[in-house]
Each structure stands twice: as structure tokens, then as C-alpha cells.
Coordinates of C-alpha atoms in Angstrom, one line a residue:
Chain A
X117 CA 27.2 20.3 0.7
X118 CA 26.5 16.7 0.8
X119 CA 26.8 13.8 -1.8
X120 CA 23.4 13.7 -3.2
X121 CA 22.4 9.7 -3.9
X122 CA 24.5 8.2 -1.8
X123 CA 22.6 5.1 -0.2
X124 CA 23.7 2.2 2.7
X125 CA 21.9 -0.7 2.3
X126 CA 22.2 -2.2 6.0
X127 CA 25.1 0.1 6.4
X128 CA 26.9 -1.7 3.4
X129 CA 27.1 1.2 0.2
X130 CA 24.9 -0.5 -3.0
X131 CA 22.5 1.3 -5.6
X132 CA 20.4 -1.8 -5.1
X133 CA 18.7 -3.9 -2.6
X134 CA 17.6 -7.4 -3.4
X135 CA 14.8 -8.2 -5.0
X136 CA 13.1 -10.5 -2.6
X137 CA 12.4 -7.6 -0.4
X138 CA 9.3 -7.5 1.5
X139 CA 9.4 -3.2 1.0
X140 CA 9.1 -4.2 -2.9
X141 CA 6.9 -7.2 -2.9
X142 CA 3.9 -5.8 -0.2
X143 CA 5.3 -2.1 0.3
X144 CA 5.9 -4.1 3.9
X145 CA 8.0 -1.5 5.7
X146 CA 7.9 2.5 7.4
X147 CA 9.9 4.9 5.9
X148 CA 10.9 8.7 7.6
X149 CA 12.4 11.8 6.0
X150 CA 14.3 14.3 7.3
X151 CA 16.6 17.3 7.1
X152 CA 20.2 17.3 7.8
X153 CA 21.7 20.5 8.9
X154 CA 25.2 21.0 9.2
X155 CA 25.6 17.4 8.6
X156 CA 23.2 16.5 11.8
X157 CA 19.6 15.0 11.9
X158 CA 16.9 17.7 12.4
X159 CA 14.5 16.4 15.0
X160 CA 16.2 13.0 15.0
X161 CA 15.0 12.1 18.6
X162 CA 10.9 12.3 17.2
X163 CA 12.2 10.6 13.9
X164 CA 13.7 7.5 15.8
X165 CA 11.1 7.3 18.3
X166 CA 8.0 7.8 15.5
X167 CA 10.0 5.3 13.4
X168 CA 10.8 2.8 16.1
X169 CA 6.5 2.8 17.2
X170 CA 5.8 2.6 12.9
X171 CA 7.8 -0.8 13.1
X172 CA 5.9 -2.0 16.0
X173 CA 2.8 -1.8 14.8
X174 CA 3.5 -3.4 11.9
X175 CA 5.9 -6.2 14.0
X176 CA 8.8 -5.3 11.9
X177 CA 12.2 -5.9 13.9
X178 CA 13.4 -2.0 14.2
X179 CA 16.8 -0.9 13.5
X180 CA 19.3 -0.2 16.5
X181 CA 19.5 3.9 16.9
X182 CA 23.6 4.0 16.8
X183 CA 23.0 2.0 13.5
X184 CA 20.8 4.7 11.7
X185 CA 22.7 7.5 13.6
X186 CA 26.3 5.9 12.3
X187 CA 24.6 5.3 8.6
X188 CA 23.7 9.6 8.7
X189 CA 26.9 10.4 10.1
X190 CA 28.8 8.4 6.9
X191 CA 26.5 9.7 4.2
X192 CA 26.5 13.8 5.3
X193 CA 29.6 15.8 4.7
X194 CA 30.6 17.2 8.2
X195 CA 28.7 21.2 7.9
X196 CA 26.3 19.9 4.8
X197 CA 22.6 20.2 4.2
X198 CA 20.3 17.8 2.6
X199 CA 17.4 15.4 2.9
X200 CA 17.7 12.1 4.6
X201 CA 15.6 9.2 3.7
X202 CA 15.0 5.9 5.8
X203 CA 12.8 2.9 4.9
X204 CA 13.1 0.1 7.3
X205 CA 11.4 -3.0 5.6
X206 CA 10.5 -6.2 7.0
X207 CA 13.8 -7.9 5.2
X208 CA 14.0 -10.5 2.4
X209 CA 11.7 -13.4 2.3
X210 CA 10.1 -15.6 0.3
X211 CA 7.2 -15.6 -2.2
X212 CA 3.7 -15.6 -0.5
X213 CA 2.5 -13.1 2.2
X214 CA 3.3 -15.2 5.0
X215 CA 5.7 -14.0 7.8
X216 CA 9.0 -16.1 8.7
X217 CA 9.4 -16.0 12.0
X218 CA 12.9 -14.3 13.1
X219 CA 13.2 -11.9 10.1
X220 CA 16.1 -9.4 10.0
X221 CA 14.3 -6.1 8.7
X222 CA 16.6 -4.0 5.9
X223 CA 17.4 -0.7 6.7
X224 CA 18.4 2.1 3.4
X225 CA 19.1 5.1 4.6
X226 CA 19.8 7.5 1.7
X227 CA 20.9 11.0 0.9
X228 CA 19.2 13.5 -1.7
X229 CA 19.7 17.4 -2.3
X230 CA 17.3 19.9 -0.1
X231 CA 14.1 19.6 -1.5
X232 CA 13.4 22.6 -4.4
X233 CA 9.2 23.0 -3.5
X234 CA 7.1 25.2 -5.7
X235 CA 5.8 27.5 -2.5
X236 CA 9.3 27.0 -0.5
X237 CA 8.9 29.7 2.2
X238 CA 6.1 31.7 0.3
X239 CA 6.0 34.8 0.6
X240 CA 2.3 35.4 0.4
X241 CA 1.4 31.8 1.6
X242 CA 0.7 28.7 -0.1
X243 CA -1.7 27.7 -3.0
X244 CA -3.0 24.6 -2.4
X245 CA -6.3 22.6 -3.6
X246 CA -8.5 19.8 -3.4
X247 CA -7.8 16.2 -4.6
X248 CA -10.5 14.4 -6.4
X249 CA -9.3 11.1 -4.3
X250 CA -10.9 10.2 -1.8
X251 CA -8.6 8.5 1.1
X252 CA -10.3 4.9 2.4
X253 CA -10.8 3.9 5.9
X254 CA -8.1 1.8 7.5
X255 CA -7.3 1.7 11.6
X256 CA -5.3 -0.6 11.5
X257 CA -2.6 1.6 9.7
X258 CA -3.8 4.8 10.1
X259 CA -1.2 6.9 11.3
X260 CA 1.8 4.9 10.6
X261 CA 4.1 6.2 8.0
X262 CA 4.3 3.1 6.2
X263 CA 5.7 2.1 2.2
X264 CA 1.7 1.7 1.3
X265 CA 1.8 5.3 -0.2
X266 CA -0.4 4.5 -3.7
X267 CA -3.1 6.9 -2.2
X268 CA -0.4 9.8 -2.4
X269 CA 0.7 8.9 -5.4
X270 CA -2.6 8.9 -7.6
X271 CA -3.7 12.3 -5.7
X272 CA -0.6 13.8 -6.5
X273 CA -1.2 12.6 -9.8
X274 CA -3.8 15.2 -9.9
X275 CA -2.1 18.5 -10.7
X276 CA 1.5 19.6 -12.4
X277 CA 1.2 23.0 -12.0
X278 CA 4.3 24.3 -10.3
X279 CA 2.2 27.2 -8.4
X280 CA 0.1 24.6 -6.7
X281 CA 1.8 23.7 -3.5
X282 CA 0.1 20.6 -2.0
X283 CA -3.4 18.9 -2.6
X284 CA -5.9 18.6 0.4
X285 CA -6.5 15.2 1.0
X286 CA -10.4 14.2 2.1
X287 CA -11.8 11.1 3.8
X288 CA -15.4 9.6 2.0
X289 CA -17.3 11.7 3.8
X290 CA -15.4 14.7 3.0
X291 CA -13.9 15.2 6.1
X292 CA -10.4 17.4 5.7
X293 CA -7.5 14.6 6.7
X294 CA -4.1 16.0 5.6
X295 CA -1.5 17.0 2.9
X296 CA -0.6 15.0 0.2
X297 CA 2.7 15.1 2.0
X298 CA 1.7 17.0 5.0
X299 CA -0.5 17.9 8.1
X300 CA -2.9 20.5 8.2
X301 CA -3.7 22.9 11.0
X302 CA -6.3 25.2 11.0
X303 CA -6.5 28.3 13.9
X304 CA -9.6 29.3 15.0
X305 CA -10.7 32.0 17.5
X306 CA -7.1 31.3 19.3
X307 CA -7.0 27.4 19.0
X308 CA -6.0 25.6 16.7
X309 CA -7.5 22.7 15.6
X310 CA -5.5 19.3 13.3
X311 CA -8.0 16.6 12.0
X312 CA -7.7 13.3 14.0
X313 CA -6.1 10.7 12.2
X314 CA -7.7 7.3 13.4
X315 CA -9.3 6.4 10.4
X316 CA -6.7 7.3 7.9
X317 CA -3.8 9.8 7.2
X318 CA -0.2 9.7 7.8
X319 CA 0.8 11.2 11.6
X320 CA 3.7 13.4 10.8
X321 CA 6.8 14.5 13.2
X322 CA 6.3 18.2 12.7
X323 CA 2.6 17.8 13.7
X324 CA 3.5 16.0 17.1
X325 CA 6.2 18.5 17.4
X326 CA 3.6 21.5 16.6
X327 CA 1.4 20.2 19.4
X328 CA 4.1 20.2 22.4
X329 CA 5.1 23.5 21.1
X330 CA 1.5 24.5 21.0
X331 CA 0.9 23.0 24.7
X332 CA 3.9 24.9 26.1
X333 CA 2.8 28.4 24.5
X334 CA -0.9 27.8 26.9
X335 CA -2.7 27.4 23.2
X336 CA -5.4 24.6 23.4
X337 CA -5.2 22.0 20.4
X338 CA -8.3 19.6 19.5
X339 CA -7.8 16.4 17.5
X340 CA -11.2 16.1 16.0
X341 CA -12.7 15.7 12.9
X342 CA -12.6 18.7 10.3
X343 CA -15.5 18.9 7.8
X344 CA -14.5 20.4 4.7
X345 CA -17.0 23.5 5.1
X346 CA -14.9 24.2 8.3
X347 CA -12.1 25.6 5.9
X348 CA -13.9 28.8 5.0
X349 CA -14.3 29.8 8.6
X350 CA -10.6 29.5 10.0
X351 CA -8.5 32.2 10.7
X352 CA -5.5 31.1 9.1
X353 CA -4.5 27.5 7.8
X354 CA -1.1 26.0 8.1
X355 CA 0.5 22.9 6.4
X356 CA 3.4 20.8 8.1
X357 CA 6.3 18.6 7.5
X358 CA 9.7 17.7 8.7
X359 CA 11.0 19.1 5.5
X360 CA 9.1 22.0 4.9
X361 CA 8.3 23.4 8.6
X362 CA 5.4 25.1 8.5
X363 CA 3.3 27.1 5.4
X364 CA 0.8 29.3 6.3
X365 CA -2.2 27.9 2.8
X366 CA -3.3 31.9 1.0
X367 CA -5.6 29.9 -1.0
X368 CA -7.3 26.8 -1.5
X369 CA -9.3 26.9 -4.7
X370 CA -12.0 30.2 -4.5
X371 CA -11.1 30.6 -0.9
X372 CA -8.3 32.9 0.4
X373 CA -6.7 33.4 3.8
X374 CA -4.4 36.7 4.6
X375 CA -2.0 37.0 7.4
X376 CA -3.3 38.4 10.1
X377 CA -1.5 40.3 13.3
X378 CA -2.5 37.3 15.4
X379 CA -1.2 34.6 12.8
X380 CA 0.9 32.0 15.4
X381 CA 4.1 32.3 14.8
X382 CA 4.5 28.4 14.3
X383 CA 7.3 28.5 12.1
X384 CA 9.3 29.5 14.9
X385 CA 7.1 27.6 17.5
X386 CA 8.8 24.7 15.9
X387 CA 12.3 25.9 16.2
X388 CA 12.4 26.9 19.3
X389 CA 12.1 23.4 20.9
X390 CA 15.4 22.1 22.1
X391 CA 16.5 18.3 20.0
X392 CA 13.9 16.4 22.2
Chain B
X1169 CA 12.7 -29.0 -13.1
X1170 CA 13.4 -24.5 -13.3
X1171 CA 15.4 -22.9 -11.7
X1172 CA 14.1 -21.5 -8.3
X1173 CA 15.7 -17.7 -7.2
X1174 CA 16.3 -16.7 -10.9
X1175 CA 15.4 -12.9 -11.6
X1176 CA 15.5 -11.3 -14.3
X1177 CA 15.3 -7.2 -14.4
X1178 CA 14.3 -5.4 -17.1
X1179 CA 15.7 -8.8 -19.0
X1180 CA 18.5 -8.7 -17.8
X1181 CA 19.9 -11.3 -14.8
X1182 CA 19.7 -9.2 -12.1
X1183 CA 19.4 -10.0 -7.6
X1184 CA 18.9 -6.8 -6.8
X1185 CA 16.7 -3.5 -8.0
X1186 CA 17.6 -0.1 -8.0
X1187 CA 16.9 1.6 -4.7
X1188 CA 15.4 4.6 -6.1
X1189 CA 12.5 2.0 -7.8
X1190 CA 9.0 3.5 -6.6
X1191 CA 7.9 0.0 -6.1
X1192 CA 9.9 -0.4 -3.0
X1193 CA 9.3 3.5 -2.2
X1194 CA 5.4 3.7 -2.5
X1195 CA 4.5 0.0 -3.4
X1196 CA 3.9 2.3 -6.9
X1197 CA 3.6 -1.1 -9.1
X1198 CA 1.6 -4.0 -9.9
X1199 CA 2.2 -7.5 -10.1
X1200 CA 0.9 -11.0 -10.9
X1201 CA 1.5 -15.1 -9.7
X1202 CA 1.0 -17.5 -12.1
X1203 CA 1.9 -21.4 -13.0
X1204 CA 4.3 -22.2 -15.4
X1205 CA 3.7 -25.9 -16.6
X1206 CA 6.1 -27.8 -19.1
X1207 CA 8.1 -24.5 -19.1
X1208 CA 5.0 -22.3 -20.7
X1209 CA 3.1 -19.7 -18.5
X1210 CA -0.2 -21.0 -17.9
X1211 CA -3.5 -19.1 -18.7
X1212 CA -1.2 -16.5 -20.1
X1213 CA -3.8 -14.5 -21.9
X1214 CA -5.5 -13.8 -18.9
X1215 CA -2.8 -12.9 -16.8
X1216 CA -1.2 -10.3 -19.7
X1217 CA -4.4 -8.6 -19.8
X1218 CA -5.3 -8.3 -16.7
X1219 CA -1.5 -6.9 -16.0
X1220 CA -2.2 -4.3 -18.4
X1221 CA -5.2 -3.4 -17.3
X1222 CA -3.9 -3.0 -13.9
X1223 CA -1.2 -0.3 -15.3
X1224 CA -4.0 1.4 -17.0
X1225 CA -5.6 2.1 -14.0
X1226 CA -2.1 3.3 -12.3
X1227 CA -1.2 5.1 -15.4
X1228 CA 2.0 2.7 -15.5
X1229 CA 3.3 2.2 -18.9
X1230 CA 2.7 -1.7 -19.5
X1231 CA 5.1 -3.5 -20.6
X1232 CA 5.4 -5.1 -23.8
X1233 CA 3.9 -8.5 -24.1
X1234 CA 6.5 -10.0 -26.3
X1235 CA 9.4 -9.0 -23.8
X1236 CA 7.6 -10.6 -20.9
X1237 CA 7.1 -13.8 -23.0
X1238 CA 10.9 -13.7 -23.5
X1239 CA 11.8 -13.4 -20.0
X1240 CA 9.4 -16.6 -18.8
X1241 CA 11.8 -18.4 -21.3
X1242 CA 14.9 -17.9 -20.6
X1243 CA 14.1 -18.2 -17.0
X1244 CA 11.8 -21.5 -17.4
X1245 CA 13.5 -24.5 -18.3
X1246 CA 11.9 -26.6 -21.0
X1247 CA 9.0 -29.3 -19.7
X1248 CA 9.7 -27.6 -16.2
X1249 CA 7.3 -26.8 -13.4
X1250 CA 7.0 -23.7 -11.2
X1251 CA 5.7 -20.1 -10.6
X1252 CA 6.4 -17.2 -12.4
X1253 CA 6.1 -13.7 -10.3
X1254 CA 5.7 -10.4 -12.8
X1255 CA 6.0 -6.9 -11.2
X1256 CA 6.0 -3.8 -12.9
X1257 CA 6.7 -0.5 -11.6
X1258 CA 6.4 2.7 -12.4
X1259 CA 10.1 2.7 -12.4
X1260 CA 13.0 4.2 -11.3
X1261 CA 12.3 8.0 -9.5
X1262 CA 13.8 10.7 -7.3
X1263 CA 12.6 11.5 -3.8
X1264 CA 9.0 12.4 -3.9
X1265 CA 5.6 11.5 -4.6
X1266 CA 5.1 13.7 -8.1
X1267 CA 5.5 11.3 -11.0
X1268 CA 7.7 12.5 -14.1
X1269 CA 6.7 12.9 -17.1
X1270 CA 7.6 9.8 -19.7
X1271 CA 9.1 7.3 -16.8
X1272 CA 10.3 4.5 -18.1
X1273 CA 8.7 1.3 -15.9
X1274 CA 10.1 -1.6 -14.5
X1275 CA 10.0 -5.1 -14.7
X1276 CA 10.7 -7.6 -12.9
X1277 CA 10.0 -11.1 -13.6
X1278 CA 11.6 -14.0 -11.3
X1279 CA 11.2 -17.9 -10.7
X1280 CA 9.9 -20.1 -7.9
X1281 CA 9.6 -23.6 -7.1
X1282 CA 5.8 -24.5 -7.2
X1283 CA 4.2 -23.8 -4.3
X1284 CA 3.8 -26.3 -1.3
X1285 CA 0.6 -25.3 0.5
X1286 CA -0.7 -27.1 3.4
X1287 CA -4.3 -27.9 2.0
X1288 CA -2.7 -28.4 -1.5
X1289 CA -5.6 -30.5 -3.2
X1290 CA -7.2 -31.2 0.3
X1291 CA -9.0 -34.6 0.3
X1292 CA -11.8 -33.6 2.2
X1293 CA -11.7 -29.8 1.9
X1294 CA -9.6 -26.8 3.0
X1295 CA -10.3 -25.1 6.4
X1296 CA -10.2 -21.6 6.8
X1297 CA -10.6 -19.0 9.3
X1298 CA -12.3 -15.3 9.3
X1299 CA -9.4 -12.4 9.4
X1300 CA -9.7 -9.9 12.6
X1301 CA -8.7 -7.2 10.1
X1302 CA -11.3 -5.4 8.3
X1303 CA -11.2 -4.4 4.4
X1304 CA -11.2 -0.8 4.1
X1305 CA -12.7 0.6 1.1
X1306 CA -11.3 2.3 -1.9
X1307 CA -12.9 2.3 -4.7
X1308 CA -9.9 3.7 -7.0
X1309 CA -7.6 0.8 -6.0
X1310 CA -10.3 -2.1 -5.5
X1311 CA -10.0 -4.8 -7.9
X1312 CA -6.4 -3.7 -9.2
X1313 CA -3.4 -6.3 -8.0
X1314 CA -0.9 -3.5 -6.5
X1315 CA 2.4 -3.5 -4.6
X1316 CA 0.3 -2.5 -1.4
X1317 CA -0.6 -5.6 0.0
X1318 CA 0.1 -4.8 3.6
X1319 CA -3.5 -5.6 4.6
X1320 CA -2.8 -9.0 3.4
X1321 CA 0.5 -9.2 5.4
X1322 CA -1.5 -8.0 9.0
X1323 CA -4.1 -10.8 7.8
X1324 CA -1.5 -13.5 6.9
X1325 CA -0.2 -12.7 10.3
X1326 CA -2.8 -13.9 12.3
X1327 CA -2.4 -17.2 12.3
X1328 CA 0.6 -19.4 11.9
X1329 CA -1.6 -22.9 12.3
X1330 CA -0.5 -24.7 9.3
X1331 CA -3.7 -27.1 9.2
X1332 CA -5.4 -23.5 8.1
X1333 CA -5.2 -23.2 4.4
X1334 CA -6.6 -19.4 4.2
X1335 CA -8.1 -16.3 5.9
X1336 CA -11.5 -14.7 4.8
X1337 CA -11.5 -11.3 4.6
X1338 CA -14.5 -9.3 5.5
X1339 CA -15.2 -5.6 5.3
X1340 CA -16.1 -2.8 7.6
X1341 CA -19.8 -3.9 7.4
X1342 CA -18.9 -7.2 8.0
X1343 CA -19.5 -8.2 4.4
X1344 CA -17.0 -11.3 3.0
X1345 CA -14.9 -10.3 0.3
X1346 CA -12.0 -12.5 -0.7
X1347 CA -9.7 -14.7 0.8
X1348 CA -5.9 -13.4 2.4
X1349 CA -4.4 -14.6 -1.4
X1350 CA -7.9 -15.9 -3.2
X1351 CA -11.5 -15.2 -4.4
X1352 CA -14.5 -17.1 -3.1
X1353 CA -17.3 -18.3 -4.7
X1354 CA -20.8 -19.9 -3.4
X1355 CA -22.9 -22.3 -4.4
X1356 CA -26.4 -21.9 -3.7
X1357 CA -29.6 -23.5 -4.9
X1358 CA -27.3 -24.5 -8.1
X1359 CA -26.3 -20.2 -8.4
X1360 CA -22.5 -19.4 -8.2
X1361 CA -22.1 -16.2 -6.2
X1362 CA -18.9 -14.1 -6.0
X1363 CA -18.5 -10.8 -3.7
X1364 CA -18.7 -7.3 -5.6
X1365 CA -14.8 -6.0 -5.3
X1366 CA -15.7 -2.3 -6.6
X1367 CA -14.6 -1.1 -2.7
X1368 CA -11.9 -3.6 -2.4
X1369 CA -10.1 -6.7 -3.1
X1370 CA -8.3 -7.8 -5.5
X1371 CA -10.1 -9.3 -8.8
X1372 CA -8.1 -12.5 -9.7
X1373 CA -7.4 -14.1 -13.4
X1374 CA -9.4 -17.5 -11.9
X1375 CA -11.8 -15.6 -10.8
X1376 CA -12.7 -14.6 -14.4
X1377 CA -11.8 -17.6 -15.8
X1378 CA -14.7 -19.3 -13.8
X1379 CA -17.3 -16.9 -14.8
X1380 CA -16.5 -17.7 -18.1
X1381 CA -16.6 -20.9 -17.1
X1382 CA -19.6 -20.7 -15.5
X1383 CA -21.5 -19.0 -18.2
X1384 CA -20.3 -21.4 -21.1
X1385 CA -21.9 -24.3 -18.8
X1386 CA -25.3 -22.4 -18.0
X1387 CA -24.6 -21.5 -14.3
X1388 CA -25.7 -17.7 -13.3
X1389 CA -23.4 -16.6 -11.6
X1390 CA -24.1 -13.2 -9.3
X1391 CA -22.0 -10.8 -8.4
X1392 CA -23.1 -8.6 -5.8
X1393 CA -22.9 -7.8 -1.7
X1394 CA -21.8 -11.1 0.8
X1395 CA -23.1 -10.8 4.1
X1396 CA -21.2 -12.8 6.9
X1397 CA -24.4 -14.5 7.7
X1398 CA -24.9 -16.0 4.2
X1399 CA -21.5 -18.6 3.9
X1400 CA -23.7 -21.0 6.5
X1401 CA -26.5 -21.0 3.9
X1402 CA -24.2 -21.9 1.0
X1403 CA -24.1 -25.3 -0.5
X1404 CA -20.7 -25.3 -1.2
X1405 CA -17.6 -22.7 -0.8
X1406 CA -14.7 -22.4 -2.9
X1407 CA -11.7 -20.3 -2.9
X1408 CA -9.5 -19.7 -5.9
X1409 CA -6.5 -18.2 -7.5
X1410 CA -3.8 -19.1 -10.4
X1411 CA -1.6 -21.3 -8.1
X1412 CA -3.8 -23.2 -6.2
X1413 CA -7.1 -23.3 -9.0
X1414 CA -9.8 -24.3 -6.9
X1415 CA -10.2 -25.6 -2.8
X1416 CA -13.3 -26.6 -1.8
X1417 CA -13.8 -25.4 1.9
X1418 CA -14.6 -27.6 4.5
X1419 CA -14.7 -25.7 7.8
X1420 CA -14.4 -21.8 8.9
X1421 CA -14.4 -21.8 12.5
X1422 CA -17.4 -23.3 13.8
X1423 CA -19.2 -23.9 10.2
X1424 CA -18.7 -27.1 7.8
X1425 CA -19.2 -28.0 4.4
X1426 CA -19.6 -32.0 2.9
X1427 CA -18.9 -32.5 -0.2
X1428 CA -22.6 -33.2 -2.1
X1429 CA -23.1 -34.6 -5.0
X1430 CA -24.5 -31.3 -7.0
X1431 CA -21.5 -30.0 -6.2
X1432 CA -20.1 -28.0 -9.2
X1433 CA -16.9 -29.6 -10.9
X1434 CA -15.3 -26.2 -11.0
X1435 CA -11.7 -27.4 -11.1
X1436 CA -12.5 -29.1 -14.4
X1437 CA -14.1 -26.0 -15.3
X1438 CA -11.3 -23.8 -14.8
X1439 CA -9.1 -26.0 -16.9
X1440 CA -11.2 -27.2 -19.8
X1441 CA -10.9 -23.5 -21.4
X1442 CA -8.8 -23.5 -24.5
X1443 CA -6.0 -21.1 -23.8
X1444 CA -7.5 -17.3 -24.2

């Protein structure tokens, strides 16, 4: 088991980080969760390389690999599980928006207990619905797991019933984007099909992951838009993340999905890939 | 003189926040820049509203008015100058985007020297350049001053020219909205117009104040729709915000601006207002 709350602060241990940080001030930073399994990163070589391109877009310095590996390596007990968090911000600076030149980004790497979700492995598959918010149009981050999260906050704002697993996130023109805190895949005669996320929408690990995997089993994926009548239609409807895997949605509002005999196995489509 | 650097957190002394604070975690917070003259908070009325307002919208529990007063005085010393930076947050939460129930927010109130911009009370006018970055809209957020700001951090980043004062930030359509850290108002056949912000930008406290200002003196002042093509139309251009009152502009790119003589005294305007 590991030490639940335990945080480095650029490898230093602290409960706090200073107050002139950019991730407070402008939400300027990228962030990544993951499990730890027997005291090891899950997926780490995605994580590092998803979080290393998030930095890059936004020009933020990214943190050295041995330096985030070293951090996980002090915060898991050797054998434990557990959640690992990372924000890497753009560092301390002063007031105003502008950019110093030659700023040191912060890195907090923290440790929490495995996450407890409503529809953890369920059984008959998940509930989820639709938000109300609509998400807004913005290129220029799309993708990017960055500390700008209010979107997913007031969505999941929305519900507090414990037997709702996840909200459906839609664009203005009620195109299907994502998970509140996932991706979304639908299967449809034998393909499956994950909403494109150039406009908005977070780009999740297990996603990328779900689309090698998908590539290697000869199973075509399209990256296209997903109007929200599409839903009704699909054979079966998945939701993904690095914590959760993969749940296959049994309802979303009036509609329901059962399993079927020729349900992918993505769950273990996931697995199966050797640390990449 | 006050005391640049001093923080106070929750009232209490404080260089550092607690790392679990859904500020830095989801920008989850809101936050306001205003002048402190002779050690008192200027324009304070406005600002405190418009703070609460902003947590309203958020669902943040604001902060009490009183304890915010307090915390400008012990930081400000008396008959001192400077700028006073409020944040609140939703507070301090676990790992996740769902909101407890009854969170206690924080707040975070700190102390800078008064700000030293290049085109501080420009002689003949500020110049300022159109943003590559688009707006993108949404509605829930537009208008509210939140902790996700990293729009305005890509914008600030696009130039480093000091002789340029401010960016202008347009829309998807192409429609101008604000300035990188300011509103903008036009003059026009003796009319003040200011962009809509019900899709985004943020709605400043001198904003308001000059529409106030505006009204008590007779001017109509619209608020609607900017198209790009309209600023070379305009009599006049001014940007504004707490800090900086009112620049007139003088140049965007290609386009300038003389100072006229119908030209609307609007930095007299915004301060002649009895304290609200």
C-alpha cells in the first residue's frame, strides 16, 4: 500500500507550492494521472511522452524523465498501488500574463489512494448521461491535457448521483466529444469509431493506446466527428482512461446498450501491449 | 511605499498554498487586480461585487467582504501605493473533478509594486497589435474573471516588443473583443461602443465604471457585435482596465489614430465617480 498524500514539490517534500505560481494564477501548466502498480508507473512511456508534447505546445520547459521517474520511485512503497498525479507548470513568475524568458517550470508529483468510482468495473456496464454544458471551440489547446479544466468542473457539477458514472460531454453543435474525464469509443458494424478532437476535448493516453491496440488486432479506427444521434445506432460504447481502462456505457439516459458476443475485448486490448 | 511579495492566505501570512487547492488543479477560482492608493483599495465597490458575482456564477462561496477589507490593511501600508491581487478558490479538494459538498473556499490576497507598463500614460497614444489567437466561445464562462487565463498567456506570448502596450483579441469570426488584459471601447460619430462578451472575454470593473460614466454624461453607449473592419472607422480607440484606467490607442498595425478634439475625456470620467 502506498502513502496516500504524499507530494514533492520539484523533488523537495512540502504540502505547499508558492503562491506566485503560474499553475495557480492562469491554470498555466499540463497535468497527467496515472496508476502505480506494484510501486511502478502503468503506461509511463505514453504518460512521459504525452506529457512532454502537452509542455511543448504550450512552451513550458518540460521536466527531465529520471526526475519524474526518481519523484514516483520515492513516493510509492516498493509492491503498492495507487494514483499518481503530475502537474508540470510554467514556474513562479510575476504578476501580469507576460512570459519571462528562461523560466524553470515546477513539477508536483503526488500520490493518492486508487480511485473508488461509482461504476468501477461494472458489471452490467456503465450509466452515464448527457451534460447540459456545452464545450467551446479552442485549436489552439484542444487536445492538450492542460490545468484549464473549468469546463469539467461545471459539467461535473451537473449530477451527484453515485449510479451515474460519467457525463457525455458535447461540442455547440452537439457533436459527441468525450468524458467528463474520459474518451469515448463507439463500435459500429466491426469498427470503431472516437470523435476527433481538433476543436476541443482532452486527448487521453488510454485512447492513443486503444488505437495501436486497435491497429494491431486489423480493426479499422476513424477519428471523425460523432453527432449525438450517432449514439443510438452503435453497437456498443466504451469510455476510457488511464485510471479506469475501459467501461463498456449500458445506458445513456433512455438509450441502453447490452453486451453482445462480438463486444471487443478492449479491456484486455489495452493490457496486452507491452510498457511502450 | 507597501510592501511588494506580501501574501496573505486565508489572513494569515502565508508564501505558499496548499497543493491540493483546485485553483492550481483546475484554475477552479476567480480573481481580481486593482489599485491601492494612499493604502485604500481603489473603486472597491466595484471590484467586491463583481468578485461575488463571479463566484456566483462558479458556485464558489464568496468571501466575506469585511475579511477581504482586513487583509488589504494589514498588507497596505498607510498613504502607500500599489496593486492588490484577490483570488478565491473553490478551496482545498481531493483528486478529482466532483466538488464536495460545503467546501470551504480560499483566499488569497497579495501585494505588488504598481505596475510599470511601457505605454504607461502614453503621450501620444498606446500602440497595439491584433493577437494570432482566436477567442473561442463559451457562453457559461464569458464575462466571468477565472483562473483559466491560458488564452491570455498564448496571446501575451506573441510578442515581446516592449514599444507594444497590448494585444487585441478577436474571435473565431473575426469579431474584436477585448484586449490580452483590457476592454476596448470606440468612439464614433460622438457614440461609445464596447464588444458584446456573452461568448467570451472577460467583463472588467472599468469597463462598467465607464458606462456609468458614460450614461451620467449623455453618451449612448452600445453594446453589441465588433467587426474587425469597423476599428479603422472609429474616431477614437481606448483600452481599459483597473491598473492602467484608460490608453488611448494610437496605432494597430497599419492603422492610426490622432488625438481630436471631440475626443471624449474618459480618464476624467472614470475617476470623477464618487466611490460606489
Amino acid at each position: 500500500v502506498t502513502t496516500a498524500g504524499a507530494t514533492l514539490v520539484d523533488g523537495v517534500p512540502a504540502e505547499a507550492i508558492n503562491v506566485m505560481d503560474r499553475g495557480l494564477h492562469y491554470g498555466d501548466g499540463v497535468f497527467r494521472t496515472l496508476r502505480l502498480e506494484a510501486g511502478l508507473p502503468v503506461w509511463w512511456g505514453d504518460h512521459y511522452r504525452k506529457l512532454r508534447a502537452d509542455c511543448l505546445v504550450l512552451e513550458i520547459d518540460p521536466p527531465v524523465e529520471q526526475d519524474l521517474l526518481g519523484d514516483l520511485e520515492r513516493l510509492a512503497s516498493p509492491g503498492g498501488n495507487g494514483i499518481a498525479k503530475i502537474m508540470v507548470t510554467r514556474g513562479v513568475g510575476g504578476r501580469g500574463y507576460a512570459v519571462r524568458a528562461g523560466m524553470a517550470s515546477s513539477r508536483i508529483v503526488s500520490l493518492h489512494a486508487a480511485a473508488n468510482y461509482p461504476a468501477d468495473e461494472p458489471e452490467g456496464g456503465a450509466t452515464a448521461r448527457l451534460c447540459t454544458l456545452r464545450l467551446g471551440y479552442q485549436p489552439r489547446l484542444a487536445g492538450v491535457k492542460h490545468l484549464n479544466r473549468l469546463e469539467n468542473v461545471l459539467a461535473r457539477m451537473e449530477w451527484s448521483d453515485p449510479a451515474i458514472a460519467e457525463g457525455l460531454l458535447l461540442d455547440v453543435a452537439d457533436r459527441v466529444v468525450e468524458g467528463v474525464m474520459s474518451n469515448l469509443f463507439m463500435q459500429r458494424d466491426g469498427r470503431l469509431i472516437t470523435p476527433d478532437l481538433m476543436r476541443c476535448g482532452v486527448a487521453g493516453v488510454a485512447r492513443e493506446r486503444l488505437m495501436r491496440a486497435a491497429a494491431r488486432h486489423g480493426v479499422e479506427v476513424e477519428v471523425r466527428d460523432v453527432a449525438l444521434e450517432e449514439l443510438s445506432r452503435a453497437d456498443a460504447l466504451y469510455l476510457t482512461n488511464s485510471l479506469i481502462g475501459v467501461w463498456r456505457i449500458a445506458r445513456v439516459q433512455g438509450l441502453t446498450w447490452q453486451p453482445k458476443s462480438d463486444t471487443y475485448p478492449l479491456q484486455n486490448w489495452l493490457d496486452e501491449e507491452a510498457e511502450a
